[in-house]
Amino acid sequence: MTTAPASTSATGPQILKDPVVSVQPTSHTRPPSTRTTYTLNTGAKIPALGIGTFQDPDSQEDTVCRVLQHGMRLIDTARVYGVEQQVGKGIKKSGIPREEIFLGTKLWCNDYHPDDVERAVDDSLRDLDTPYVDLLLMHYPCTFKRGEDRFPRDAEGRMIHGETTFVDTWRAMEKVVKTGKVKAIGVSNFSKGEIETLLRETSTVPAVHQMEVHPYLQQKDFNKWLREKGIHVIQFSPLGNMNDFYRQTGWSKDIAHMMRVIDQPLLKEIGQKYGKSPVQVVLAWGINSGRSVIPKTVIDWQIEENLAADFELDAEDMARIATLDVKARFNDPSFDYEWRLYSDLEGIDGTVKGRTH
């Protein structure tokens, strides 16, 4: 891991094209030989289009196998999802060489003590059945009490925090990179101020920030700042409030019940211009913005739809999508985690008390 951005510029990560196996392109979809990838500040390349593996553990083995066989090469998972074994089996079943796959996982908050980090990585590598991961992220900036309980609570049900900080965790992650078990490190769900703390107090610039980005929450200034720092963005929940999780969780916000992003008439109109669905338009908007997107699905026809979402949008259509930004943040478990997440970012109004687990 380099200690300063490499292969980046003030305009963000360099776009490269890598040959991969793919479904047949439409007239607007990039052909397999030019599917979009980006260069991280480590010099490694990351695909623009991937798949998330949150939920549906019984389906993940077959889903991961299918998406890899269809040409997708970016797989995102996390320790707390409880699906790493299934993801690992899916990779093996696919027959795709490990070196062709960009695999990322996330360290969970109860394993943030510096003495626990490498052991936690080893646990993930064991379950994923791989000698290394391409990317290791800190899932949230908040540290929970160390131990087997992933959500440690006191007698009143309040989350118990750990005694160390995310800076301590990051320094331990830097050491794991030197072992070869992790190729790059990054963060997820951090505020600007928390990333600035890492930049100020440690020697490694995060390769990636994974965060909620979609047309309803575009975070334009924050995304611009991250590009300037050479930090690549992976969009989770790239389709916004399409996932019922945001309407059912204990800390669900009223805004989660607003019109789904993909039901916006504007996106349907733009889609008709390109012969694409609103889902494909939303994913293409993320890719055309220089970010990676990791939509989640276990349904065959949706996998095919997502694979055809790497296409160019005209500047005028990108500008029209920009008007949909209402700063609606759907993922915000701040009160459950006893930590004011996203403190200096947009869309933190309306957070309520409730539990994710």
mmCIF file of C-alpha atoms in Angstrom:
data_model
loop_
_atom_site.group_PDB
_atom_site.id
_atom_site.type_symbol
_atom_site.label_atom_id
_atom_site.label_comp_id
_atom_site.label_asym_id
_atom_site.label_seq_id
_atom_site.Cartn_x
_atom_site.Cartn_y
_atom_site.Cartn_z
ATOM 1 C CA MET A 1 0.000 0.000 0.000
ATOM 2 C CA THR A 2 1.456 3.357 -0.955
ATOM 3 C CA THR A 3 1.196 6.152 1.565
ATOM 4 C CA ALA A 4 0.057 8.733 -0.952
ATOM 5 C CA PRO A 5 -2.307 8.538 -3.940
ATOM 6 C CA ALA A 6 -0.847 6.967 -7.055
ATOM 7 C CA SER A 7 -2.312 7.071 -10.538
ATOM 8 C CA THR A 8 -4.802 9.766 -9.532
ATOM 9 C CA SER A 9 -5.296 13.397 -10.334
ATOM 10 C CA ALA A 10 -7.387 16.320 -9.175
ATOM 11 C CA THR A 11 -10.163 15.033 -11.375
ATOM 12 C CA GLY A 12 -10.234 11.646 -9.632
ATOM 13 C CA PRO A 13 -9.325 8.061 -10.486
ATOM 14 C CA GLN A 14 -8.233 7.317 -14.019
ATOM 15 C CA ILE A 15 -10.710 5.320 -16.094
ATOM 16 C CA LEU A 16 -9.278 2.210 -17.706
ATOM 17 C CA LYS A 17 -10.850 -0.532 -19.762
ATOM 18 C CA ASP A 18 -10.279 -4.179 -18.973
ATOM 19 C CA PRO A 19 -11.378 -7.202 -21.036
ATOM 20 C CA VAL A 20 -13.866 -9.429 -19.215
ATOM 21 C CA VAL A 21 -16.381 -12.070 -20.184
ATOM 22 C CA SER A 22 -19.801 -10.474 -20.579
ATOM 23 C CA VAL A 23 -23.360 -10.780 -21.753
ATOM 24 C CA GLN A 24 -24.124 -9.549 -25.263
ATOM 25 C CA PRO A 25 -24.085 -5.741 -25.313
ATOM 26 C CA THR A 26 -26.980 -3.603 -26.507
ATOM 27 C CA SER A 27 -26.393 -0.704 -28.857
ATOM 28 C CA HIS A 28 -25.671 1.566 -25.882
ATOM 29 C CA THR A 29 -23.916 -0.863 -23.540
ATOM 30 C CA ARG A 30 -20.135 -0.860 -23.514
ATOM 31 C CA PRO A 31 -18.838 -4.040 -25.168
ATOM 32 C CA PRO A 32 -16.942 -6.539 -22.998
ATOM 33 C CA SER A 33 -13.547 -5.277 -24.142
ATOM 34 C CA THR A 34 -14.239 -1.757 -22.834
ATOM 35 C CA ARG A 35 -16.179 -2.324 -19.634
ATOM 36 C CA THR A 36 -15.368 0.481 -17.218
ATOM 37 C CA THR A 37 -12.788 0.094 -14.448
ATOM 38 C CA TYR A 38 -11.008 2.621 -12.243
ATOM 39 C CA THR A 39 -7.489 2.862 -10.880
ATOM 40 C CA LEU A 40 -7.212 3.096 -7.095
ATOM 41 C CA ASN A 41 -4.514 5.101 -5.344
ATOM 42 C CA THR A 42 -2.661 1.788 -4.852
ATOM 43 C CA GLY A 43 -2.410 1.259 -8.606
ATOM 44 C CA ALA A 44 -4.905 -1.626 -8.504
ATOM 45 C CA LYS A 45 -7.911 -1.600 -10.820
ATOM 46 C CA ILE A 46 -11.484 -1.903 -9.542
ATOM 47 C CA PRO A 47 -14.533 -2.566 -11.733
ATOM 48 C CA ALA A 48 -17.228 0.070 -11.944
ATOM 49 C CA LEU A 49 -20.024 -2.492 -11.714
ATOM 50 C CA GLY A 50 -20.339 -5.149 -9.044
ATOM 51 C CA ILE A 51 -22.737 -6.862 -6.691
ATOM 52 C CA GLY A 52 -23.521 -6.483 -3.012
ATOM 53 C CA THR A 53 -24.241 -9.534 -0.864
ATOM 54 C CA PHE A 54 -26.241 -8.070 2.026
ATOM 55 C CA GLN A 55 -29.158 -10.356 3.062
ATOM 56 C CA ASP A 56 -30.397 -13.599 1.451
ATOM 57 C CA PRO A 57 -27.640 -15.917 2.761
ATOM 58 C CA ASP A 58 -29.233 -19.031 1.264
ATOM 59 C CA SER A 59 -29.058 -17.526 -2.232
ATOM 60 C CA GLN A 60 -25.609 -15.962 -2.197
ATOM 61 C CA GLU A 61 -23.568 -19.002 -3.273
ATOM 62 C CA ASP A 62 -25.514 -19.475 -6.493
ATOM 63 C CA THR A 63 -25.842 -15.728 -7.090
ATOM 64 C CA VAL A 64 -22.114 -15.058 -6.784
ATOM 65 C CA CYS A 65 -21.413 -17.994 -9.082
ATOM 66 C CA ARG A 66 -23.863 -16.714 -11.700
ATOM 67 C CA VAL A 67 -22.734 -13.095 -11.726
ATOM 68 C CA LEU A 68 -19.107 -14.135 -12.115
ATOM 69 C CA GLN A 69 -19.932 -16.484 -14.969
ATOM 70 C CA HIS A 70 -21.851 -13.656 -16.648
ATOM 71 C CA GLY A 71 -18.839 -11.347 -16.497
ATOM 72 C CA MET A 72 -19.121 -9.349 -13.287
ATOM 73 C CA ARG A 73 -15.835 -9.112 -11.406
ATOM 74 C CA LEU A 74 -16.509 -6.950 -8.317
ATOM 75 C CA ILE A 75 -17.923 -8.749 -5.265
ATOM 76 C CA ASP A 76 -18.676 -6.819 -2.077
ATOM 77 C CA THR A 77 -19.412 -8.526 1.231
ATOM 78 C CA ALA A 78 -18.928 -7.994 4.985
ATOM 79 C CA ARG A 79 -18.276 -10.018 8.101
ATOM 80 C CA VAL A 80 -21.506 -8.871 9.717
ATOM 81 C CA TYR A 81 -23.596 -10.013 6.723
ATOM 82 C CA GLY A 82 -22.920 -13.616 7.708
ATOM 83 C CA VAL A 83 -22.474 -14.709 4.094
ATOM 84 C CA GLU A 84 -18.703 -14.958 3.628
ATOM 85 C CA GLN A 85 -18.743 -18.755 3.441
ATOM 86 C CA GLN A 86 -21.439 -18.661 0.766
ATOM 87 C CA VAL A 87 -19.563 -16.001 -1.192
ATOM 88 C CA GLY A 88 -16.392 -18.082 -1.061
ATOM 89 C CA LYS A 89 -18.213 -21.179 -2.287
ATOM 90 C CA GLY A 90 -19.798 -19.174 -5.096
ATOM 91 C CA ILE A 91 -16.406 -17.953 -6.252
ATOM 92 C CA LYS A 92 -15.025 -21.492 -6.316
ATOM 93 C CA LYS A 93 -18.110 -22.865 -8.069
ATOM 94 C CA SER A 94 -17.898 -20.205 -10.791
ATOM 95 C CA GLY A 95 -14.575 -21.502 -12.100
ATOM 96 C CA ILE A 96 -13.339 -17.930 -12.573
ATOM 97 C CA PRO A 97 -9.669 -17.553 -11.544
ATOM 98 C CA ARG A 98 -9.336 -15.739 -8.226
ATOM 99 C CA GLU A 99 -6.894 -13.208 -9.685
ATOM 100 C CA GLU A 100 -9.587 -11.987 -12.103
ATOM 101 C CA ILE A 101 -11.943 -11.100 -9.262
ATOM 102 C CA PHE A 102 -11.930 -7.952 -7.113
ATOM 103 C CA LEU A 103 -13.196 -9.152 -3.727
ATOM 104 C CA GLY A 104 -13.837 -6.836 -0.824
ATOM 105 C CA THR A 105 -15.068 -7.437 2.713
ATOM 106 C CA LYS A 106 -15.573 -5.327 5.827
ATOM 107 C CA LEU A 107 -14.273 -5.494 9.363
ATOM 108 C CA TRP A 108 -17.080 -5.295 11.921
ATOM 109 C CA CYS A 109 -17.140 -2.925 14.885
ATOM 110 C CA ASN A 110 -16.565 -5.532 17.631
ATOM 111 C CA ASP A 111 -13.233 -6.480 16.018
ATOM 112 C CA TYR A 112 -11.765 -2.968 15.956
ATOM 113 C CA HIS A 113 -9.333 -3.455 18.842
ATOM 114 C CA PRO A 114 -5.829 -3.453 17.292
ATOM 115 C CA ASP A 115 -5.101 -6.858 18.806
ATOM 116 C CA ASP A 116 -8.162 -8.341 17.079
ATOM 117 C CA VAL A 117 -7.827 -6.967 13.542
ATOM 118 C CA GLU A 118 -5.493 -9.533 11.955
ATOM 119 C CA ARG A 119 -7.347 -12.416 13.626
ATOM 120 C CA ALA A 120 -10.606 -11.031 12.251
ATOM 121 C CA VAL A 121 -9.067 -10.818 8.785
ATOM 122 C CA ASP A 122 -7.930 -14.420 9.114
ATOM 123 C CA ASP A 123 -11.487 -15.428 10.031
ATOM 124 C CA SER A 124 -12.823 -13.757 6.894
ATOM 125 C CA LEU A 125 -10.124 -15.299 4.692
ATOM 126 C CA ARG A 126 -10.937 -18.728 6.117
ATOM 127 C CA ASP A 127 -14.652 -18.376 5.390
ATOM 128 C CA LEU A 128 -14.090 -16.822 1.976
ATOM 129 C CA ASP A 129 -11.574 -19.600 1.246
ATOM 130 C CA THR A 130 -9.081 -17.188 -0.231
ATOM 131 C CA PRO A 131 -5.489 -16.245 0.677
ATOM 132 C CA TYR A 132 -6.221 -12.518 0.356
ATOM 133 C CA VAL A 133 -8.901 -9.904 -0.199
ATOM 134 C CA ASP A 134 -8.457 -7.061 -2.641
ATOM 135 C CA LEU A 135 -10.065 -4.581 -0.277
ATOM 136 C CA LEU A 136 -10.712 -4.444 3.467
ATOM 137 C CA LEU A 137 -13.021 -1.719 4.739
ATOM 138 C CA MET A 138 -13.817 -0.475 8.220
ATOM 139 C CA HIS A 139 -17.609 -0.901 8.202
ATOM 140 C CA TYR A 140 -18.419 2.095 10.448
ATOM 141 C CA PRO A 141 -16.282 4.563 12.415
ATOM 142 C CA CYS A 142 -17.831 3.510 15.745
ATOM 143 C CA THR A 143 -16.060 0.936 17.904
ATOM 144 C CA PHE A 144 -18.085 -1.640 19.854
ATOM 145 C CA LYS A 145 -16.938 -3.591 22.907
ATOM 146 C CA ARG A 146 -14.570 -6.340 21.792
ATOM 147 C CA GLY A 147 -15.767 -9.919 22.044
ATOM 148 C CA GLU A 148 -17.950 -12.414 20.219
ATOM 149 C CA ASP A 149 -21.128 -10.320 20.519
ATOM 150 C CA ARG A 150 -21.365 -8.213 17.382
ATOM 151 C CA PHE A 151 -23.938 -5.902 18.971
ATOM 152 C CA PRO A 152 -22.959 -5.715 22.671
ATOM 153 C CA ARG A 153 -25.589 -3.947 24.784
ATOM 154 C CA ASP A 154 -25.962 -2.975 28.423
ATOM 155 C CA ALA A 155 -28.903 -3.835 30.664
ATOM 156 C CA GLU A 156 -30.904 -0.988 29.144
ATOM 157 C CA GLY A 157 -30.278 -2.211 25.604
ATOM 158 C CA ARG A 158 -27.817 0.541 24.715
ATOM 159 C CA MET A 159 -24.773 -0.246 22.607
ATOM 160 C CA ILE A 160 -21.512 -0.616 24.531
ATOM 161 C CA HIS A 161 -18.579 1.110 22.858
ATOM 162 C CA GLY A 162 -15.025 -0.166 22.765
ATOM 163 C CA GLU A 163 -12.030 1.438 24.446
ATOM 164 C CA THR A 164 -10.058 2.102 21.259
ATOM 165 C CA THR A 165 -10.648 4.458 18.334
ATOM 166 C CA PHE A 166 -10.995 4.008 14.574
ATOM 167 C CA VAL A 167 -7.513 5.506 14.254
ATOM 168 C CA ASP A 168 -6.111 2.614 16.294
ATOM 169 C CA THR A 169 -8.007 0.196 14.045
ATOM 170 C CA TRP A 170 -6.695 1.861 10.895
ATOM 171 C CA ARG A 171 -3.096 1.559 12.058
ATOM 172 C CA ALA A 172 -3.662 -2.148 12.673
ATOM 173 C CA MET A 173 -5.147 -2.475 9.182
ATOM 174 C CA GLU A 174 -2.036 -0.815 7.746
ATOM 175 C CA LYS A 175 0.046 -3.570 9.335
ATOM 176 C CA VAL A 176 -2.150 -6.308 7.828
ATOM 177 C CA VAL A 177 -1.525 -4.890 4.345
ATOM 178 C CA LYS A 178 2.171 -5.635 4.838
ATOM 179 C CA THR A 179 1.349 -9.341 5.351
ATOM 180 C CA GLY A 180 -0.195 -9.638 1.877
ATOM 181 C CA LYS A 181 -3.530 -10.788 3.290
ATOM 182 C CA VAL A 182 -5.108 -7.476 2.270
ATOM 183 C CA LYS A 183 -4.231 -5.588 -0.917
ATOM 184 C CA ALA A 184 -5.897 -2.271 -0.078
ATOM 185 C CA ILE A 185 -7.728 -0.697 2.840
ATOM 186 C CA GLY A 186 -10.565 1.782 3.028
ATOM 187 C CA VAL A 187 -13.524 2.958 5.051
ATOM 188 C CA SER A 188 -17.300 2.932 4.890
ATOM 189 C CA ASN A 189 -19.924 5.257 6.384
ATOM 190 C CA PHE A 190 -17.355 7.825 7.533
ATOM 191 C CA SER A 191 -17.916 11.550 7.776
ATOM 192 C CA LYS A 192 -15.577 14.023 6.106
ATOM 193 C CA GLY A 193 -14.131 14.961 9.493
ATOM 194 C CA GLU A 194 -13.416 11.336 10.369
ATOM 195 C CA ILE A 195 -11.572 10.796 7.097
ATOM 196 C CA GLU A 196 -9.635 14.001 7.700
ATOM 197 C CA THR A 197 -8.573 12.558 11.062
ATOM 198 C CA LEU A 198 -7.160 9.485 9.307
ATOM 199 C CA LEU A 199 -5.337 11.646 6.772
ATOM 200 C CA ARG A 200 -3.867 13.762 9.556
ATOM 201 C CA GLU A 201 -2.917 11.041 12.030
ATOM 202 C CA THR A 202 -1.922 8.056 9.863
ATOM 203 C CA SER A 203 0.272 7.391 6.840
ATOM 204 C CA THR A 204 -2.129 5.652 4.435
ATOM 205 C CA VAL A 205 -4.750 7.441 2.377
ATOM 206 C CA PRO A 206 -7.892 5.266 2.172
ATOM 207 C CA ALA A 207 -8.159 3.632 -1.241
ATOM 208 C CA VAL A 208 -11.956 3.597 -1.060
ATOM 209 C CA HIS A 209 -14.847 5.161 0.787
ATOM 210 C CA GLN A 210 -17.999 3.072 0.475
ATOM 211 C CA MET A 211 -21.052 5.190 1.174
ATOM 212 C CA GLU A 212 -24.701 5.704 0.386
ATOM 213 C CA VAL A 213 -25.049 7.515 -2.944
ATOM 214 C CA HIS A 214 -28.050 7.586 -5.283
ATOM 215 C CA PRO A 215 -30.015 10.279 -7.147
ATOM 216 C CA TYR A 216 -31.875 11.204 -3.935
ATOM 217 C CA LEU A 217 -28.566 11.584 -1.997
ATOM 218 C CA GLN A 218 -25.878 12.799 -4.379
ATOM 219 C CA GLN A 219 -23.454 14.331 -1.833
ATOM 220 C CA LYS A 220 -21.913 16.442 -4.571
ATOM 221 C CA ASP A 221 -19.460 18.429 -2.460
ATOM 222 C CA PHE A 222 -18.318 15.381 -0.484
ATOM 223 C CA ASN A 223 -17.824 13.338 -3.649
ATOM 224 C CA LYS A 224 -15.787 16.178 -5.154
ATOM 225 C CA TRP A 225 -13.598 16.358 -2.038
ATOM 226 C CA LEU A 226 -13.018 12.591 -2.056
ATOM 227 C CA ARG A 227 -11.948 12.721 -5.719
ATOM 228 C CA GLU A 228 -9.491 15.495 -4.891
ATOM 229 C CA LYS A 229 -7.995 13.287 -2.179
ATOM 230 C CA GLY A 230 -7.667 10.330 -4.560
ATOM 231 C CA ILE A 231 -10.233 8.270 -2.635
ATOM 232 C CA HIS A 232 -12.481 6.168 -4.867
ATOM 233 C CA VAL A 233 -16.165 5.925 -3.993
ATOM 234 C CA ILE A 234 -18.206 2.727 -4.053
ATOM 235 C CA GLN A 235 -21.924 3.457 -3.886
ATOM 236 C CA PHE A 236 -23.943 1.185 -1.635
ATOM 237 C CA SER A 237 -27.726 1.308 -1.980
ATOM 238 C CA PRO A 238 -27.184 2.786 -5.466
ATOM 239 C CA LEU A 239 -30.920 2.350 -6.123
ATOM 240 C CA GLY A 240 -31.865 4.298 -3.013
ATOM 241 C CA ASN A 241 -34.938 3.124 -1.128
ATOM 242 C CA MET A 242 -35.690 0.182 -3.405
ATOM 243 C CA ASN A 243 -34.674 -2.237 -0.602
ATOM 244 C CA ASP A 244 -37.549 -2.901 1.836
ATOM 245 C CA PHE A 245 -34.965 -3.016 4.642
ATOM 246 C CA TYR A 246 -35.075 0.769 4.852
ATOM 247 C CA ARG A 247 -38.833 0.691 5.411
ATOM 248 C CA GLN A 248 -38.788 -2.142 7.937
ATOM 249 C CA THR A 249 -35.786 -1.522 10.199
ATOM 250 C CA GLY A 250 -36.373 -0.122 13.673
ATOM 251 C CA TRP A 251 -34.705 3.175 12.771
ATOM 252 C CA SER A 252 -36.537 3.598 9.465
ATOM 253 C CA LYS A 253 -37.109 7.231 8.487
ATOM 254 C CA ASP A 254 -40.334 8.614 7.071
ATOM 255 C CA ILE A 255 -38.453 9.525 3.898
ATOM 256 C CA ALA A 256 -37.811 5.832 3.234
ATOM 257 C CA HIS A 257 -41.482 5.622 2.270
ATOM 258 C CA MET A 258 -41.239 8.315 -0.411
ATOM 259 C CA MET A 259 -41.509 7.396 -4.094
ATOM 260 C CA ARG A 260 -38.839 4.860 -4.980
ATOM 261 C CA VAL A 261 -35.969 6.344 -6.945
ATOM 262 C CA ILE A 262 -36.592 4.001 -9.862
ATOM 263 C CA ASP A 263 -40.240 5.116 -10.107
ATOM 264 C CA GLN A 264 -39.265 8.689 -10.893
ATOM 265 C CA PRO A 265 -40.890 9.716 -14.213
ATOM 266 C CA LEU A 266 -37.708 11.568 -15.200
ATOM 267 C CA LEU A 267 -35.661 8.369 -15.024
ATOM 268 C CA LYS A 268 -38.240 6.494 -17.042
ATOM 269 C CA GLU A 269 -38.127 9.227 -19.669
ATOM 270 C CA ILE A 270 -34.335 9.169 -19.864
ATOM 271 C CA GLY A 271 -34.398 5.376 -20.035
ATOM 272 C CA GLN A 272 -36.684 5.442 -23.064
ATOM 273 C CA LYS A 273 -34.115 7.572 -24.887
ATOM 274 C CA TYR A 274 -31.457 4.848 -24.497
ATOM 275 C CA GLY A 275 -33.692 1.793 -24.554
ATOM 276 C CA LYS A 276 -32.867 1.205 -20.893
ATOM 277 C CA SER A 277 -34.785 0.722 -17.657
ATOM 278 C CA PRO A 278 -34.774 3.293 -14.814
ATOM 279 C CA VAL A 279 -32.583 0.876 -12.816
ATOM 280 C CA GLN A 280 -30.000 0.855 -15.594
ATOM 281 C CA VAL A 281 -30.127 4.652 -15.851
ATOM 282 C CA VAL A 282 -29.489 5.046 -12.111
ATOM 283 C CA LEU A 283 -26.545 2.635 -12.179
ATOM 284 C CA ALA A 284 -25.128 4.283 -15.311
ATOM 285 C CA TRP A 285 -25.403 7.672 -13.577
ATOM 286 C CA GLY A 286 -23.115 6.381 -10.813
ATOM 287 C CA ILE A 287 -20.634 4.900 -13.279
ATOM 288 C CA ASN A 288 -20.637 8.037 -15.445
ATOM 289 C CA SER A 289 -19.885 10.001 -12.263
ATOM 290 C CA GLY A 290 -16.655 8.047 -11.792
ATOM 291 C CA ARG A 291 -17.864 5.750 -9.022
ATOM 292 C CA SER A 292 -18.375 2.004 -8.611
ATOM 293 C CA VAL A 293 -21.882 0.700 -7.938
ATOM 294 C CA ILE A 294 -22.838 -2.506 -6.113
ATOM 295 C CA PRO A 295 -26.558 -3.202 -6.583
ATOM 296 C CA LYS A 296 -27.879 -6.198 -4.656
ATOM 297 C CA THR A 297 -30.046 -8.853 -6.259
ATOM 298 C CA VAL A 298 -30.387 -12.631 -6.375
ATOM 299 C CA ILE A 299 -32.812 -12.655 -9.324
ATOM 300 C CA ASP A 300 -31.545 -13.772 -12.734
ATOM 301 C CA TRP A 301 -33.269 -11.180 -14.910
ATOM 302 C CA GLN A 302 -32.147 -8.379 -12.579
ATOM 303 C CA ILE A 303 -28.555 -9.632 -12.777
ATOM 304 C CA GLU A 304 -28.772 -9.442 -16.574
ATOM 305 C CA GLU A 305 -30.296 -5.968 -16.305
ATOM 306 C CA ASN A 306 -27.516 -4.738 -14.056
ATOM 307 C CA LEU A 307 -24.814 -6.117 -16.341
ATOM 308 C CA ALA A 308 -26.185 -3.971 -19.175
ATOM 309 C CA ALA A 309 -26.030 -0.787 -17.083
ATOM 310 C CA ASP A 310 -22.504 0.242 -18.079
ATOM 311 C CA PHE A 311 -23.297 2.749 -20.819
ATOM 312 C CA GLU A 312 -22.674 6.415 -21.512
ATOM 313 C CA LEU A 313 -25.212 9.052 -20.568
ATOM 314 C CA ASP A 314 -25.276 12.401 -22.350
ATOM 315 C CA ALA A 315 -24.216 15.415 -20.278
ATOM 316 C CA GLU A 316 -27.695 16.871 -20.521
ATOM 317 C CA ASP A 317 -29.177 13.743 -18.966
ATOM 318 C CA MET A 318 -26.596 13.745 -16.175
ATOM 319 C CA ALA A 319 -27.638 17.331 -15.455
ATOM 320 C CA ARG A 320 -31.302 16.372 -15.357
ATOM 321 C CA ILE A 321 -30.625 13.551 -12.886
ATOM 322 C CA ALA A 322 -28.775 16.073 -10.707
ATOM 323 C CA THR A 323 -32.114 17.805 -10.074
ATOM 324 C CA LEU A 324 -33.428 14.743 -8.192
ATOM 325 C CA ASP A 325 -31.095 15.360 -5.237
ATOM 326 C CA VAL A 326 -33.262 15.863 -2.130
ATOM 327 C CA LYS A 327 -30.572 14.896 0.415
ATOM 328 C CA ALA A 328 -32.546 11.823 1.491
ATOM 329 C CA ARG A 329 -30.275 9.534 3.508
ATOM 330 C CA PHE A 330 -31.934 6.177 4.182
ATOM 331 C CA ASN A 331 -29.103 4.404 6.049
ATOM 332 C CA ASP A 332 -28.600 6.042 9.444
ATOM 333 C CA PRO A 333 -28.429 3.774 12.529
ATOM 334 C CA SER A 334 -26.876 6.558 14.629
ATOM 335 C CA PHE A 335 -29.196 6.258 17.621
ATOM 336 C CA ASP A 336 -28.913 2.466 17.686
ATOM 337 C CA TYR A 337 -25.123 2.558 17.500
ATOM 338 C CA GLU A 338 -24.885 5.447 19.998
ATOM 339 C CA TRP A 339 -22.690 7.359 17.519
ATOM 340 C CA ARG A 340 -23.578 10.450 15.497
ATOM 341 C CA LEU A 341 -22.810 9.074 12.055
ATOM 342 C CA TYR A 342 -22.377 11.390 9.032
ATOM 343 C CA SER A 343 -22.177 14.353 11.417
ATOM 344 C CA ASP A 344 -20.916 16.849 8.827
ATOM 345 C CA LEU A 345 -22.724 15.387 5.813
ATOM 346 C CA GLU A 346 -26.119 15.854 4.212
ATOM 347 C CA GLY A 347 -29.308 13.989 5.038
ATOM 348 C CA ILE A 348 -29.006 13.290 8.765
ATOM 349 C CA ASP A 349 -32.348 14.859 9.710
ATOM 350 C CA GLY A 350 -35.088 12.502 10.797
ATOM 351 C CA THR A 351 -32.889 9.881 12.475
ATOM 352 C CA VAL A 352 -34.928 7.875 14.978
ATOM 353 C CA LYS A 353 -34.215 5.409 17.765
ATOM 354 C CA GLY A 354 -34.472 1.765 16.860
ATOM 355 C CA ARG A 355 -32.477 -1.400 16.337
ATOM 356 C CA THR A 356 -31.000 -3.035 13.276
ATOM 357 C CA HIS A 357 -30.704 -6.384 15.071
#
